[in-house]
Each structure stands twice: as structure tokens, then as C-alpha cells.
Coordinates of C-alpha atoms in Angstrom, one line a residue:
X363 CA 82.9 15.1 66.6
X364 CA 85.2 16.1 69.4
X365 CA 88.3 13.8 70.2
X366 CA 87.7 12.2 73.9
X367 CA 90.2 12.9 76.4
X368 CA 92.7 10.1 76.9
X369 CA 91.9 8.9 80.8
X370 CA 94.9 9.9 83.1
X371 CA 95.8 9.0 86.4
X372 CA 96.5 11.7 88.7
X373 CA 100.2 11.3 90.4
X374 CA 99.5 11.8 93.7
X375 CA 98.1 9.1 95.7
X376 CA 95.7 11.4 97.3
X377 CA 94.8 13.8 94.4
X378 CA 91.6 12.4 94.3
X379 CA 88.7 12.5 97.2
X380 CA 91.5 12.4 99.8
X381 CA 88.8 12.1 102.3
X382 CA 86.9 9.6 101.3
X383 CA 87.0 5.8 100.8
X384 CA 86.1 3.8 97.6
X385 CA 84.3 -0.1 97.6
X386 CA 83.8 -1.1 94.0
X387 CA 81.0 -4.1 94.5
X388 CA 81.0 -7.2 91.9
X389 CA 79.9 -10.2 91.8
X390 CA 82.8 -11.4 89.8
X391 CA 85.4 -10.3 92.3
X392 CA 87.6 -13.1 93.0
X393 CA 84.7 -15.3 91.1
X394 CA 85.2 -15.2 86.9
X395 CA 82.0 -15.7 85.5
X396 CA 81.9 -13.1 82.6
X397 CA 83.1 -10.3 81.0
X398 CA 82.7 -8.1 84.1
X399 CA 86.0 -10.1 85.7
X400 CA 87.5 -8.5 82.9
X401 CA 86.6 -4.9 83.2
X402 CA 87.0 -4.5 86.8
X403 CA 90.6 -6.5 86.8
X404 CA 91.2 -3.9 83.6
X405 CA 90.5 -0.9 86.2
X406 CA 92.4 -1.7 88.9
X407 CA 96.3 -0.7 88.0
X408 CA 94.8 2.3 87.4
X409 CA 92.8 2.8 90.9
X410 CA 95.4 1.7 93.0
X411 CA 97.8 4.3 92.5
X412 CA 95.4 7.1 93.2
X413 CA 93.5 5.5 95.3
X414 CA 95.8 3.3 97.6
X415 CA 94.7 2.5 101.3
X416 CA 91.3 3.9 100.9
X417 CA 90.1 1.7 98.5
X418 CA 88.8 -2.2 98.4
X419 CA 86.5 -4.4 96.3
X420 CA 83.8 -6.5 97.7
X421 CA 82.2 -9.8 96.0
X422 CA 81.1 -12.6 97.0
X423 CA 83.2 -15.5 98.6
X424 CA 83.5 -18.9 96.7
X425 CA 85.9 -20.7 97.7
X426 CA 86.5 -22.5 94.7
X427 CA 86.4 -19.9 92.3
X428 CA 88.7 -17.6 94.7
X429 CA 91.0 -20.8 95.1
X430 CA 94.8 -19.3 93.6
X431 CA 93.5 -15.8 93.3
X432 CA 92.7 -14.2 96.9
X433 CA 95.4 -14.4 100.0
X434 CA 93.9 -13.8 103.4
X435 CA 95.2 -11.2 106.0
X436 CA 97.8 -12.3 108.6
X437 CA 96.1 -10.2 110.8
X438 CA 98.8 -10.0 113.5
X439 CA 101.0 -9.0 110.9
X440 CA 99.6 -6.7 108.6
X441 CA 97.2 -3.5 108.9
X442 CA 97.5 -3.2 112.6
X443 CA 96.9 0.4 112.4
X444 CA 93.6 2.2 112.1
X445 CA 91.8 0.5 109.2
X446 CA 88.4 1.1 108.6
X447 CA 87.8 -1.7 106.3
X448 CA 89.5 -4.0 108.7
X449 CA 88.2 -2.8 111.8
X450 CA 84.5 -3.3 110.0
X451 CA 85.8 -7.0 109.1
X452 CA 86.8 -7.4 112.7
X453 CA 83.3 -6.3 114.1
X454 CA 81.3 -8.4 111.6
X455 CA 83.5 -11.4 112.7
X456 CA 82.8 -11.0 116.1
X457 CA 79.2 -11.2 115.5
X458 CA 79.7 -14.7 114.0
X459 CA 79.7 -13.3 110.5
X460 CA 81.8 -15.6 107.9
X461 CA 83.4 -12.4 106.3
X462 CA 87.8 -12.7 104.5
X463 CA 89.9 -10.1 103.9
X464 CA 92.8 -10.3 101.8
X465 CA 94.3 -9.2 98.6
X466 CA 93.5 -10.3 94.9
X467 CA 96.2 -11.6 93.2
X468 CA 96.3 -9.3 90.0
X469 CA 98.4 -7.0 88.8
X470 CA 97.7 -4.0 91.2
X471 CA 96.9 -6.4 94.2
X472 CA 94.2 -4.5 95.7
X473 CA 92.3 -5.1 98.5
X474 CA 89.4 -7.5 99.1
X475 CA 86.9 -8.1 101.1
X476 CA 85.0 -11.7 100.3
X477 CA 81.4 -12.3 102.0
X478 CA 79.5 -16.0 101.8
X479 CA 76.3 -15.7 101.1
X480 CA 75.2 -18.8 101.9
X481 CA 76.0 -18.0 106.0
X482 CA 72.3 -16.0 105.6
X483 CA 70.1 -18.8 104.2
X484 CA 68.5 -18.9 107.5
X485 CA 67.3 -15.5 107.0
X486 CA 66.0 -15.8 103.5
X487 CA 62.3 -16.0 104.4
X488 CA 62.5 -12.9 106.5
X489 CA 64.9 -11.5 103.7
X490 CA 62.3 -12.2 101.0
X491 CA 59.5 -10.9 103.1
X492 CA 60.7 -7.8 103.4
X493 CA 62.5 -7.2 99.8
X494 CA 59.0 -7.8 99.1
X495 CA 57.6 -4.9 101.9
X496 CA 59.5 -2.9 101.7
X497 CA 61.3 -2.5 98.1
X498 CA 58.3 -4.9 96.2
X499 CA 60.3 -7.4 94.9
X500 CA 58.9 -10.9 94.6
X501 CA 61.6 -13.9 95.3
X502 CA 60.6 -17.4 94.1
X503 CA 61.3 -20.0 95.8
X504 CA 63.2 -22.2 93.8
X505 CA 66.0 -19.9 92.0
X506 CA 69.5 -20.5 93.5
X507 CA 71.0 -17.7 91.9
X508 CA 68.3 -15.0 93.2
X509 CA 68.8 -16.9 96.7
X510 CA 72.8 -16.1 96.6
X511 CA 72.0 -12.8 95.7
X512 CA 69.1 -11.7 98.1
X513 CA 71.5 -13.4 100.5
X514 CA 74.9 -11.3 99.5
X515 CA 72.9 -8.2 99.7
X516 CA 72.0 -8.0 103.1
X517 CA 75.4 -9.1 104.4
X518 CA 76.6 -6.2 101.8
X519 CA 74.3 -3.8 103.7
X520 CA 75.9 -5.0 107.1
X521 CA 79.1 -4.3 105.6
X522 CA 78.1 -1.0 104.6
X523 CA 76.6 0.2 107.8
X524 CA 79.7 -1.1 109.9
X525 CA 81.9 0.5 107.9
X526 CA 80.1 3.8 107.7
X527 CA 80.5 3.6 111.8
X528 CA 84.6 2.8 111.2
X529 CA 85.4 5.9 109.1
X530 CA 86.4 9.1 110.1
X531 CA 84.1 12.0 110.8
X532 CA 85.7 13.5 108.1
X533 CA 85.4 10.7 105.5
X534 CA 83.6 10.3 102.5
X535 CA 82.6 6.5 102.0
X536 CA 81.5 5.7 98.0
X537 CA 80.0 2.7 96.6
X538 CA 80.3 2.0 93.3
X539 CA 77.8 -1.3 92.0
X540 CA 78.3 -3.2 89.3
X541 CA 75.5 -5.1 87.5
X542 CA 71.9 -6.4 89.6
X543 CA 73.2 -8.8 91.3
X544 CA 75.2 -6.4 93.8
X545 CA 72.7 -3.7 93.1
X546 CA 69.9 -5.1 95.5
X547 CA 71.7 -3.7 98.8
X548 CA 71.0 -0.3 97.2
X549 CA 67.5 0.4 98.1
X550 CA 67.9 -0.7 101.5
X551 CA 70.7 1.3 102.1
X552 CA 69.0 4.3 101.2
X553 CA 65.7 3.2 103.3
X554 CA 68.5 2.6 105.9
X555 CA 70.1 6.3 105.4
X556 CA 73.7 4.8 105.9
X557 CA 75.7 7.6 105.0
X558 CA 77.1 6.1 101.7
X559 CA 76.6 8.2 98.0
X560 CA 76.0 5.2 95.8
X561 CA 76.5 5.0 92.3
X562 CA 75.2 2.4 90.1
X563 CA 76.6 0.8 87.0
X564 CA 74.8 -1.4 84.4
X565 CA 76.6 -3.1 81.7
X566 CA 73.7 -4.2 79.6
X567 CA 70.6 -4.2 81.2
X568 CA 69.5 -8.0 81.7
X569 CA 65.5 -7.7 80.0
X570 CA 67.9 -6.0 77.3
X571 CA 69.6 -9.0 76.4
X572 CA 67.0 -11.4 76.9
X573 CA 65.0 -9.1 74.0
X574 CA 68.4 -8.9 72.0
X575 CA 68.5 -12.9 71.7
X576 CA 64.8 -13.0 70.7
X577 CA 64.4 -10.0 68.3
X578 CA 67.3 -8.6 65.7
X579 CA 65.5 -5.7 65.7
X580 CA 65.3 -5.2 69.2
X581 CA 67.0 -1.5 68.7
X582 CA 64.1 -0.7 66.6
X583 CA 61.4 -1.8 68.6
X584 CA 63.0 -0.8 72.3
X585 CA 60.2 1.9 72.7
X586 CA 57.7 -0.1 72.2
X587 CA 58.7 -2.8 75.1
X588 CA 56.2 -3.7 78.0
X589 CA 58.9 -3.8 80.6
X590 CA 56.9 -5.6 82.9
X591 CA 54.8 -7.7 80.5
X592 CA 58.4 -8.9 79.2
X593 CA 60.0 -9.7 82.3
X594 CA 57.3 -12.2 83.5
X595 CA 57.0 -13.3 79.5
X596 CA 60.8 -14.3 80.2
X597 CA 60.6 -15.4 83.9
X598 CA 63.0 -12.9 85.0
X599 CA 60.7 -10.4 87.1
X600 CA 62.7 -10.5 90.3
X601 CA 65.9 -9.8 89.1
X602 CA 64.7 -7.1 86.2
X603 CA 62.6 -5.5 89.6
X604 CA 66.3 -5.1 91.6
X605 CA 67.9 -3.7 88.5
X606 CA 65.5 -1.2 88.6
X607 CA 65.5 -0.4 92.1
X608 CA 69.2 0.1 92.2
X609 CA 69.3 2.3 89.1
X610 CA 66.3 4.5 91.0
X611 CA 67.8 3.8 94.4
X612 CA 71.7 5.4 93.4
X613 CA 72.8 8.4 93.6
X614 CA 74.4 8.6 90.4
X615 CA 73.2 6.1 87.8
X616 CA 75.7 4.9 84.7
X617 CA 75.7 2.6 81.9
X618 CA 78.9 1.6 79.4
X619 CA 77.9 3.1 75.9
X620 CA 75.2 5.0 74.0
X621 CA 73.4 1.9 72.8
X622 CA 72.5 0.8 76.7
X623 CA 71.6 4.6 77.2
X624 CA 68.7 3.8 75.0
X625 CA 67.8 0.2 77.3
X626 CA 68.2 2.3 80.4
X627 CA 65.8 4.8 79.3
X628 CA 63.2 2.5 78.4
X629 CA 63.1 -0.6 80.0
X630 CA 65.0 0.8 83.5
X631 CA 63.1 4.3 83.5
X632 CA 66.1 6.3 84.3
X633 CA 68.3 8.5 82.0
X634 CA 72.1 7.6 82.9
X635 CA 74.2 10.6 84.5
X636 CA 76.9 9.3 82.8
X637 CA 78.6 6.4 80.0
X638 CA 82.0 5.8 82.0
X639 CA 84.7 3.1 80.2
X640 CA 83.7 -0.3 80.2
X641 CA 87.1 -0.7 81.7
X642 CA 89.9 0.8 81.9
X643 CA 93.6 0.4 80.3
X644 CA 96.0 3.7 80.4
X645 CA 98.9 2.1 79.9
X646 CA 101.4 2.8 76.9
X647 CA 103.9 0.2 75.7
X648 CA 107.2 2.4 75.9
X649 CA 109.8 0.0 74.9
X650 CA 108.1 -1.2 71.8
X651 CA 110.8 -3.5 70.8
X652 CA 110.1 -5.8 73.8
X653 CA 106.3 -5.7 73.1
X654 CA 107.4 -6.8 69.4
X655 CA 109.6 -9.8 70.6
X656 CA 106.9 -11.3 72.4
X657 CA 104.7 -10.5 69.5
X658 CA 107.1 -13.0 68.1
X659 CA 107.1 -15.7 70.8
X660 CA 103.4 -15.6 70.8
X661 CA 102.9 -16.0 67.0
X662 CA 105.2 -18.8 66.9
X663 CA 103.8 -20.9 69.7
X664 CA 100.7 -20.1 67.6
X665 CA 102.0 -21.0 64.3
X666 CA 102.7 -24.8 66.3
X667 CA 99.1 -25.1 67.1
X668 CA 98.3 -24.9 64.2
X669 CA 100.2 -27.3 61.7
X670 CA 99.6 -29.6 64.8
X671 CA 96.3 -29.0 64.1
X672 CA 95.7 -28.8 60.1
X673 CA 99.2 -30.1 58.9
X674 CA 98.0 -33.9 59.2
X675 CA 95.0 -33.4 56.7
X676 CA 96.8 -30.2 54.6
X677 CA 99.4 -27.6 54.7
X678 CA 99.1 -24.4 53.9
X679 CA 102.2 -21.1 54.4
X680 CA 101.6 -19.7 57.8
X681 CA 103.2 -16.0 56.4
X682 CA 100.6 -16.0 54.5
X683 CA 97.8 -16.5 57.3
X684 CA 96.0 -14.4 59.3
X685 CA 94.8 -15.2 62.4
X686 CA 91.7 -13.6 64.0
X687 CA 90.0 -13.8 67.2
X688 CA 86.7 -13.8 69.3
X689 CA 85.8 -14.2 72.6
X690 CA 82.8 -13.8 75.2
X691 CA 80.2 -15.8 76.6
X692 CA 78.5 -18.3 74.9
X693 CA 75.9 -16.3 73.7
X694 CA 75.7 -17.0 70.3
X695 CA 72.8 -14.2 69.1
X696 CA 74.3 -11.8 71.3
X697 CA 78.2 -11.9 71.7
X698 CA 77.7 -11.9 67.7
X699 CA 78.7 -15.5 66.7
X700 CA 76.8 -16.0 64.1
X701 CA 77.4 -12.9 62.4
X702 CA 81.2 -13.7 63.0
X703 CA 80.3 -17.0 60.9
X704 CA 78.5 -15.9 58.4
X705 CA 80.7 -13.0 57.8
X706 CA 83.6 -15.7 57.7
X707 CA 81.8 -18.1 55.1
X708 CA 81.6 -15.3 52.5
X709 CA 85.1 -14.1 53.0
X710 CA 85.8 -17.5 52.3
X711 CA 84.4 -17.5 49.0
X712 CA 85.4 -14.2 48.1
X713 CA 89.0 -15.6 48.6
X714 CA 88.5 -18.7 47.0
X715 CA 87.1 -16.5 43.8
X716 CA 90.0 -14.3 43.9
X717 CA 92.9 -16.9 43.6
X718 CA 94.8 -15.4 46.6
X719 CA 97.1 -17.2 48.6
X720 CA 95.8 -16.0 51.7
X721 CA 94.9 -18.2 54.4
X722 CA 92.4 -17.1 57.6
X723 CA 92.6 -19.0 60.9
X724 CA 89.5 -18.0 63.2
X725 CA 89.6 -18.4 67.0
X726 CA 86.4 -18.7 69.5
X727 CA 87.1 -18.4 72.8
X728 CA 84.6 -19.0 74.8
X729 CA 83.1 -21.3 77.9
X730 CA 81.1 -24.4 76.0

């Protein structure tokens, strides 16, 4: 099997596309809900060098969940200059749109652009109507979630088209979309014709892990699957109907690893142009001394968590201890859990019949 080419970021700022402009769409932008947060904060010390100015990420605005991560614009201080993505912010504010731009506190700070959904909940009958006319989409009416993101999509698609009239002539303007719940704008931007190319990224297709939590031998039996049938068998019609229509809509259609080739191929209908990272980490640790000092730090402050935690009932030598971790949401089929347990409860025996010394300390991280 060929070796796969370590990921490098060109050195010159504009070495890649220097004509065009970049807007990653997430729903988890500035909004940590899963493991998406994590793979497009992963990406971005890497974008930001190459990409600079020209790019920004667009998600939703909550202002609880953006609370200590997103700082607005001064906007009589900073980007005065010709700014597409501001100049489009500026517009949409002037036609009474509730629209923020700012920058997300990560490492990178990149650009943002934060959009509240709830500022079309007037529209959402017409909205509905026509998902439904045009695209055939059916919206309930009592799903929140589909409500936020019937509602985000159109004011993404207002984005889209404003900015599209900001650029230069000579520009380039790329989407990139993570997941269904940003994908929705896709279909009408292409039945708008907004000069966008539009690429569309799904992590794990949703009927996919709906199947996965029902069936451990839902590999196996993936070409058998009723798409449909299993959608409305789940209640999930709506939003496994926008996945679909955003991975048909885009222009270039990609999933995260060979296993979700397989879901895309039969329950989305499409083959994926590509499998890209699931994030992205190209640093190296050059001084490896300092990464082995806080090595250190961090073992010991774990080390104290632990005889506060077991020392009162029994003791046990923590050089002797390994400590492993998990973490992801609280899926317990899916994210593995109760492989992870069973796999610990005979490792546990198989120590205890060995007479070893060796101690195991397991960590779940996760929301519950």
C-alpha cells in the first residue's frame, strides 16, 4: 500500500487560489455541540496562513454558546478597506438583517461571520413551502432543530448571494459545507445560479448512524437498505432528504474515510469525489523536551486526581498505572462504549490471572 503524503501548507499566503475567497460553513462554529467543533478548530492554523484575508467561517449565531469565544468588529476601526465579506455584512445589516462579524478566539483567530436564525421564523411557512416546491423536502411542524436549520439556510443563501455581488470580477468565491444541517442552502443556490462552486462534506451520514445504533451488522447489510423506507421508519425524512440534496446539489461531494464512502454510496446515492482529513493537524513538536515537561505537569496533576479519588477506599503504585482515554458523544453503540467496556472487563481478568502489578485507570469523556 502506498505511504500518504504528509499534508503541507504552502508558504506563501497566496500560493493557493489567489483569486478566490474561501467560507467554510458549520453549524458548530462558535457553537460546540460535537465532534465537528473539533475538526474544523483542528483545520484552521493550517488555513490561515495560506489563506489569510480571503477566508471566513460562517455558523450560526447563539449567543450563549458563542459567549467567551467570538469578538465582534470595531467597525470604525478595523477592515475599513475593501472587504467583501464585510461589505456583504454591511449590506445585509442595512436590510434589517441580525448578521456579527468578528473573529473566533482559537488559535489561528480566523474570521467569522455569525447569522441568527431565529430573525427568519416569520418566514418559515413560506420557507417550508417552497423547500417543499421546489427541492421536495417535507418540514414538520413541530421539530425545533429542522426549524433553526430551514431558517439558517436561507439567511446563508442571502449571505451567499450578497457576497457573490461584493467580490471582484476576478474572484473565485468557494463554499465548503459541513454536515446537513448547513447543507440545505445548497440546492437553492444552485436553482439560484449564484456564482459559488460548492463542495459538500459529510462526516457520517445521519440514516447511517441511526442504522449503526440499531444493527451491529449494519456494514453487512448497507446494500440492502431502503433509504427511504428507513428514514420515515426512524422519523428522520426531512433532514436525510437535505443530506441528499446537498450531496446531489455540490459541486464536489466528500466524505471523511472509506467506511462512509460505502453509506454515501448507498443510502446518499452519490460516489464521493474525494475522502479529505477529518481534520487537520500539521504541526511537529520541535523542541521535544518542552513537550516532555508538560507531559510531566500533566501526569502529575493526574496522578492527584486519582489517589483523591481511589486512595480513600485503596492504594495502589501510580508508576505502575496506565491511564487510557475516550471521548465523544454520548453515543454509547456508536462512539464504541460498550466495546470500550467490555474490552476493559476482560483485560481486567487477564491481569488479575496473570499476577501483575499493573494497574489501568480508564477515562470517559463525554457530555451525560
Amino acid at each position: 500500500m502506498p505511504t500518504q503524503p504528509i499534508p503541507h501548507a504552502p508558504d506563501a499566503p497566496d500560493a493557493l487560489f489567489p483569486n478566490s475567497l474561501l467560507v467554510e460553513v458549520a453549524w458548530e462554529v462558535c457553537n460546540q455541540v460535537g465532534g465537528i467543533y473539533t475538526v474544523i478548530r483542528s483545520k484552521v492554523p493550517a488555513t490561515m496562513p495560506v489563506w489569510d484575508d480571503r477566508y471566513c467561517l460562517l455558523g450560526p449565531y447563539f449567543p450563549n454558546m458563542a459567549q467567551g469565544e467570538f469578538e465582534p468588529y470595531d467597525e470604525l476601526t478595523v477592515h475599513t478597506g475593501a472587504d467583501p465579506f464585510m461589505a456583504a455584512v454591511r449590506t445585509m445589516r442595512t436590510q434589517g438583517y441580525d448578521v456579527q462579524i468578528g473573529t473566533w478566539l482559537i488559535t489561528g483567530r480566523p474570521r467569522v461571520v455569525l447569522i441568527n436564525p431565529f430573525q427568519a421564523y416569520d418566514r418559515l411557512g413560506q420557507l417550508k413551502t417552497d423547500l417543499w416546491g421546489r427541492h421536495g423536502i417535507p418540514a414538520p411542524d413541530n421539530d425545533d432543530l429542522l426549524h433553526q436549520v430551514i431558517a439558517f439556510g436561507h439567511l446563508t443563501t442571502v449571505f451567499f448571494q450578497h457576497l457573490a455581488a461584493q467580490k471582484l470580477a476576478e474572484q473565485r468565491l468557494l463554499g465548503h459545507f459541513h454536515e446537513w444541517m448547513t447543507g440545505v442552502a445548497i440546492p437553492e443556490l444552485r436553482r439560484l445560479q449564484v456564482p459559488a462552486h460548492l463542495l459538500f462534506t459529510t462526516h457520517a451520514t445521519l440514516l447511517g448512524r441511526y442504522l449503526a445504533m440499531n444493527d451491529p451488522a449494519f456494514y453487512d447489510h448497507l446494500m440492502w437498505v431502503n433509504w427511504e423506507a428507513e428514514a420515515k421508519k426512524f422519523n428522520i425524512e426531512p433532514a436525510v432528504r437535505m443530506e441528499r440534496a446537498a450531496a446531489h446539489g455540490s459541486h464536489v461531494f466528500t466524505t471523511v474515510s472509506e467506511l462512509t464512502v460505502r453509506e454515501c454510496i448507498y443510502l446518499l446515492d452519490r460516489i464521493p469525489d474525494a475522502v479529505l482529513p477529518n481534520g487537520l493537524n500539521i504541526e511537529r513538536f520541535v523542541a521535544l523536551h518542552e513537550f516532555q515537561n508538560l507531559h510531566q505537569q500533566y501526569k502529575a496533576k493526574i496522578h492527584e486526581f486519582v489517589m483523591a479519588h481511589f486512595f480513600q477506599s485503596y492504594a495502589f503504585d501510580l508508576d505502575k498505572t496506565l491511564y487510557f482515554f475516550t471521548s465523544g458523544r454520548y453515543e454509547y453503540h456508536n462512539k464504541g462504549f460498550d466495546l470500550t467496556l467490555e474490552a476493559l472487563a476482560r483485560l481486567n481478568y487477564r491481569l488479575q490471572q496473570s499476577g501483575l502489578e499493573t494497574q489501568v485507570v480508564m477515562f470517559f469523556i463525554t457530555k451525560r
